[in-house]
JSON list of C-alpha atoms in Angstrom, two decimals:
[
{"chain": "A", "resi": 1, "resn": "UNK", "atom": "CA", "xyz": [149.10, -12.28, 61.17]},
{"chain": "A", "resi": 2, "resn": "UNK", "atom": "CA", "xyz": [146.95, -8.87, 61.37]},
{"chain": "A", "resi": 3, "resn": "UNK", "atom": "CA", "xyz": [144.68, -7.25, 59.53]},
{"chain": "A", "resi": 4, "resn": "UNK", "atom": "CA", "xyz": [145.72, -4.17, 57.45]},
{"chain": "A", "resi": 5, "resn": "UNK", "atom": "CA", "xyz": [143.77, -1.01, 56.64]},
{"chain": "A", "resi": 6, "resn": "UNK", "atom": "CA", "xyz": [145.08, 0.63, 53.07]},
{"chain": "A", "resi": 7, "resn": "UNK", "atom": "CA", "xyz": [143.49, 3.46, 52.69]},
{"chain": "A", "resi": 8, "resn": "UNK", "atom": "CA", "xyz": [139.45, 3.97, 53.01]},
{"chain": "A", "resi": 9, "resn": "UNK", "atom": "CA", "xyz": [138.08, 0.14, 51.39]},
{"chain": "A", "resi": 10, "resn": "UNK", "atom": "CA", "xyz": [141.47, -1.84, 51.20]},
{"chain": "A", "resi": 11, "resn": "UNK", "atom": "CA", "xyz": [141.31, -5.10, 53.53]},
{"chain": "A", "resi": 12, "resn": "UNK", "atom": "CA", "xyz": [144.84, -6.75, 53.03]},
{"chain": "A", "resi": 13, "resn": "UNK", "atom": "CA", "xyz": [145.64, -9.84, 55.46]},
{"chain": "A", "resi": 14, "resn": "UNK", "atom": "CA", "xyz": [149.16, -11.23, 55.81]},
{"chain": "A", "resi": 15, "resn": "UNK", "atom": "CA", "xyz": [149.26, -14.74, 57.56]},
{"chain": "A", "resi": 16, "resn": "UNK", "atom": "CA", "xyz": [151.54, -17.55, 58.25]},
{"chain": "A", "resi": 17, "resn": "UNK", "atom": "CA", "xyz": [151.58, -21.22, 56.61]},
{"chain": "A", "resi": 18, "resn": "UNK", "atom": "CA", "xyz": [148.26, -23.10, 58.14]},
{"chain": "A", "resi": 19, "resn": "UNK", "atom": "CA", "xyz": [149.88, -26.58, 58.43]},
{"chain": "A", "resi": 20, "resn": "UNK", "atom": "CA", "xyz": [146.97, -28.10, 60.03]},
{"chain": "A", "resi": 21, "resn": "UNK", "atom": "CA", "xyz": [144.91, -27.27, 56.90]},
{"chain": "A", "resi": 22, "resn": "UNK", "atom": "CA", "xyz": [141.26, -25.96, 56.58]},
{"chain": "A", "resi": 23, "resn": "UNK", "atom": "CA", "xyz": [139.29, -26.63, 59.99]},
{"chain": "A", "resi": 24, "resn": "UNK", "atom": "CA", "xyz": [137.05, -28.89, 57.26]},
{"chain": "A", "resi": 25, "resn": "UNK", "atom": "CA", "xyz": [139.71, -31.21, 57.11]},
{"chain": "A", "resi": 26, "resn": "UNK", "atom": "CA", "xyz": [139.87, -31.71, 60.66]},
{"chain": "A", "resi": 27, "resn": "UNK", "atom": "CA", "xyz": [136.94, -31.63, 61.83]},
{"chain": "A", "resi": 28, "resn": "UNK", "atom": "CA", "xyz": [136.94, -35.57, 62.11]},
{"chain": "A", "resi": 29, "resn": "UNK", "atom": "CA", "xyz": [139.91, -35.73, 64.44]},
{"chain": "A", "resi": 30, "resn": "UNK", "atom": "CA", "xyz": [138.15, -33.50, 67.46]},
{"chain": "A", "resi": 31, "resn": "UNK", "atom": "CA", "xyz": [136.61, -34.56, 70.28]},
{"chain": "A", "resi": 32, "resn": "UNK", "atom": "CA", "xyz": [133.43, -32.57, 71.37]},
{"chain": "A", "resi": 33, "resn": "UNK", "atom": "CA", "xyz": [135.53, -30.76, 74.08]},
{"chain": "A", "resi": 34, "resn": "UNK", "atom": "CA", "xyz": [138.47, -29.98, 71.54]},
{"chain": "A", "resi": 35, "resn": "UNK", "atom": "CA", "xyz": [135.34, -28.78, 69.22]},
{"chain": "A", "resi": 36, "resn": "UNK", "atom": "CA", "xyz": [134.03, -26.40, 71.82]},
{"chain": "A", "resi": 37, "resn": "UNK", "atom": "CA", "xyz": [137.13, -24.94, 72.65]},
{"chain": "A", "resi": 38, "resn": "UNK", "atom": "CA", "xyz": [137.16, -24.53, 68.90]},
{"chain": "A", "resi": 39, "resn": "UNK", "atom": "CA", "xyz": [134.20, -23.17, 68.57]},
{"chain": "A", "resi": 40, "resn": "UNK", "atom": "CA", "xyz": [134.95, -20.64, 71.31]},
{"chain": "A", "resi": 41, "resn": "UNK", "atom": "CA", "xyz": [138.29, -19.68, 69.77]},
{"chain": "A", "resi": 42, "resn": "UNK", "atom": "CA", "xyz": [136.28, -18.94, 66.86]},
{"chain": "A", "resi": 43, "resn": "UNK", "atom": "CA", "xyz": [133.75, -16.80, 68.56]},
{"chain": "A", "resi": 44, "resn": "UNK", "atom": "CA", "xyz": [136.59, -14.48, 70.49]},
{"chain": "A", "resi": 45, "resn": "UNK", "atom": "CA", "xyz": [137.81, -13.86, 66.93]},
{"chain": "A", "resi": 46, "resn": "UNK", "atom": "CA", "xyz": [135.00, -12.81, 65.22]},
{"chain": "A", "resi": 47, "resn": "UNK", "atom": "CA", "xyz": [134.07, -10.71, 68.33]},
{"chain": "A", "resi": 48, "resn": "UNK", "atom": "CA", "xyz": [137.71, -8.68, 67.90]},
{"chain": "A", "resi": 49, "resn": "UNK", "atom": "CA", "xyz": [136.76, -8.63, 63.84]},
{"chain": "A", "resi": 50, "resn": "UNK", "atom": "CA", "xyz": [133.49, -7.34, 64.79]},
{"chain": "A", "resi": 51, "resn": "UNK", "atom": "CA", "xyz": [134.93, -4.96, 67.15]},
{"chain": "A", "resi": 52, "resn": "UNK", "atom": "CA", "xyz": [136.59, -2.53, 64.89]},
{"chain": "A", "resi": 53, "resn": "UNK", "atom": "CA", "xyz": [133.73, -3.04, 62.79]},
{"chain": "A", "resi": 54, "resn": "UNK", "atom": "CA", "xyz": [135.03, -5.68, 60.12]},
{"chain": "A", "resi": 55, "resn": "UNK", "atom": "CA", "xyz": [131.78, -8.48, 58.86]},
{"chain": "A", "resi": 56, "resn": "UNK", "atom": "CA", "xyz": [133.66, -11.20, 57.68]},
{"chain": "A", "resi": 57, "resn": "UNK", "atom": "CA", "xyz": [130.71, -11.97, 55.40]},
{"chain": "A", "resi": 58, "resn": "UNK", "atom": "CA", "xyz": [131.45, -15.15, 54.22]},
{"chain": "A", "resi": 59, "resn": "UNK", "atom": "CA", "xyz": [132.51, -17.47, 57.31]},
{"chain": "A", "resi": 60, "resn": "UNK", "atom": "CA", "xyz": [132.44, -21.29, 56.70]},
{"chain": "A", "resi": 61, "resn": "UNK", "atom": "CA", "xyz": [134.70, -23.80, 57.49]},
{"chain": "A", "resi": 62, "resn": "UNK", "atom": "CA", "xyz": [136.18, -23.92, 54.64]},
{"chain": "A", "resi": 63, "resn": "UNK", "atom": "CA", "xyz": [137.56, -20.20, 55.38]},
{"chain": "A", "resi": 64, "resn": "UNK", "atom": "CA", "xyz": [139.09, -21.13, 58.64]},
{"chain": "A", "resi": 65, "resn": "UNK", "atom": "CA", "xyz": [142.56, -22.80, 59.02]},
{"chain": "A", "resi": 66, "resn": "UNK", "atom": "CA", "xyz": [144.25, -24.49, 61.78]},
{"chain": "A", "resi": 67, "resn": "UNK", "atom": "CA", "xyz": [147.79, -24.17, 62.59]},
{"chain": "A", "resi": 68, "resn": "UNK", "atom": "CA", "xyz": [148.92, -26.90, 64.78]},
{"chain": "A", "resi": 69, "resn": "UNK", "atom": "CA", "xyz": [151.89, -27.41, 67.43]},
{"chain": "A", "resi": 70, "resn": "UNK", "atom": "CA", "xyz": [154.94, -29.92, 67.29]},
{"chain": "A", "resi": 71, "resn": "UNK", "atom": "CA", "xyz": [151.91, -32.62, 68.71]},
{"chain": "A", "resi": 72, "resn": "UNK", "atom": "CA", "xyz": [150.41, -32.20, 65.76]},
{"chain": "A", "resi": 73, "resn": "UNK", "atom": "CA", "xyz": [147.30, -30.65, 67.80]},
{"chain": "A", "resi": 74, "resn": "UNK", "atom": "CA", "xyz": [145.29, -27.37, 66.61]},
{"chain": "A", "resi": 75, "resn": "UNK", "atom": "CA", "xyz": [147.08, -24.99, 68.45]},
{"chain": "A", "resi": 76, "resn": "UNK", "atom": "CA", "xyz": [145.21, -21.92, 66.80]},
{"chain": "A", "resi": 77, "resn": "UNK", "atom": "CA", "xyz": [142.72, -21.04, 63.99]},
{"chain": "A", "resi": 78, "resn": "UNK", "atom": "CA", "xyz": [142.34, -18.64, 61.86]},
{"chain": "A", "resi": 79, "resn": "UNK", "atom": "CA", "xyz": [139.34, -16.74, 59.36]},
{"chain": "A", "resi": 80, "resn": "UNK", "atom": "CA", "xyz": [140.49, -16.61, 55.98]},
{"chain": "A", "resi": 81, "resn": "UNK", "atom": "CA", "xyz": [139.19, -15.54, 52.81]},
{"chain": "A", "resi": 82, "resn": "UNK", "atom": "CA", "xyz": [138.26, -11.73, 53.61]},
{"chain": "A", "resi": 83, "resn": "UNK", "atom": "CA", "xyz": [137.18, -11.05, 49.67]},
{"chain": "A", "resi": 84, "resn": "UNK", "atom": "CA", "xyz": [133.68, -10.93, 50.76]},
{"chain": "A", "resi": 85, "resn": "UNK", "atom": "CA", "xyz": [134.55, -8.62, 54.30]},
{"chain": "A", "resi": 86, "resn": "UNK", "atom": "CA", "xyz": [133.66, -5.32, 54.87]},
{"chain": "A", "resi": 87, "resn": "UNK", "atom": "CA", "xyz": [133.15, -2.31, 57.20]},
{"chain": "A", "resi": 88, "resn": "UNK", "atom": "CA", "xyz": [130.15, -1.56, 58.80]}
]
């Protein structure tokens, strides 16, 4: 998945299938050190987002999704749900 700049205020956002669902809906299954890795995750990715100076604006976890491994464990997460993002 990547972010992709069209022109001067085009956001476009190409991802894979999030089989684990919205982090919402797993939120029960995590431990509190499976949470703060999580959470951590979470904060590297809105630091990279922030980086090339893209606000999410709208963040929630409801607009983050989990993609999990052949375990069935989150494996990664993503932000979704950039209709409210822009450039600072």
């Amino acid at each position: 998945s990547k972010v992709v700049v069209q022109g001067t205020n085009q956001i476009g956002y190409k991802s894979a299938y999030a089989n684990g669902g919205t982090l919402e809906s797993q939120l029960g299954n995590l431990t509190p050190a499976q949470k703060l890795q999580m959470s951590l995750q979470l904060t590297a990715g809105m630091q990279e987002m922030h980086s090339i100076g893209l606000l999410h604006r709208d963040v929630k976890v409801d607009n983050v999704v989990a993609f999990l491994g052949a375990d069935g464990q989150i494996e990664n997460l993503k932000y979704i749900d950039m209709g409210k993002a822009k450039f600072k």
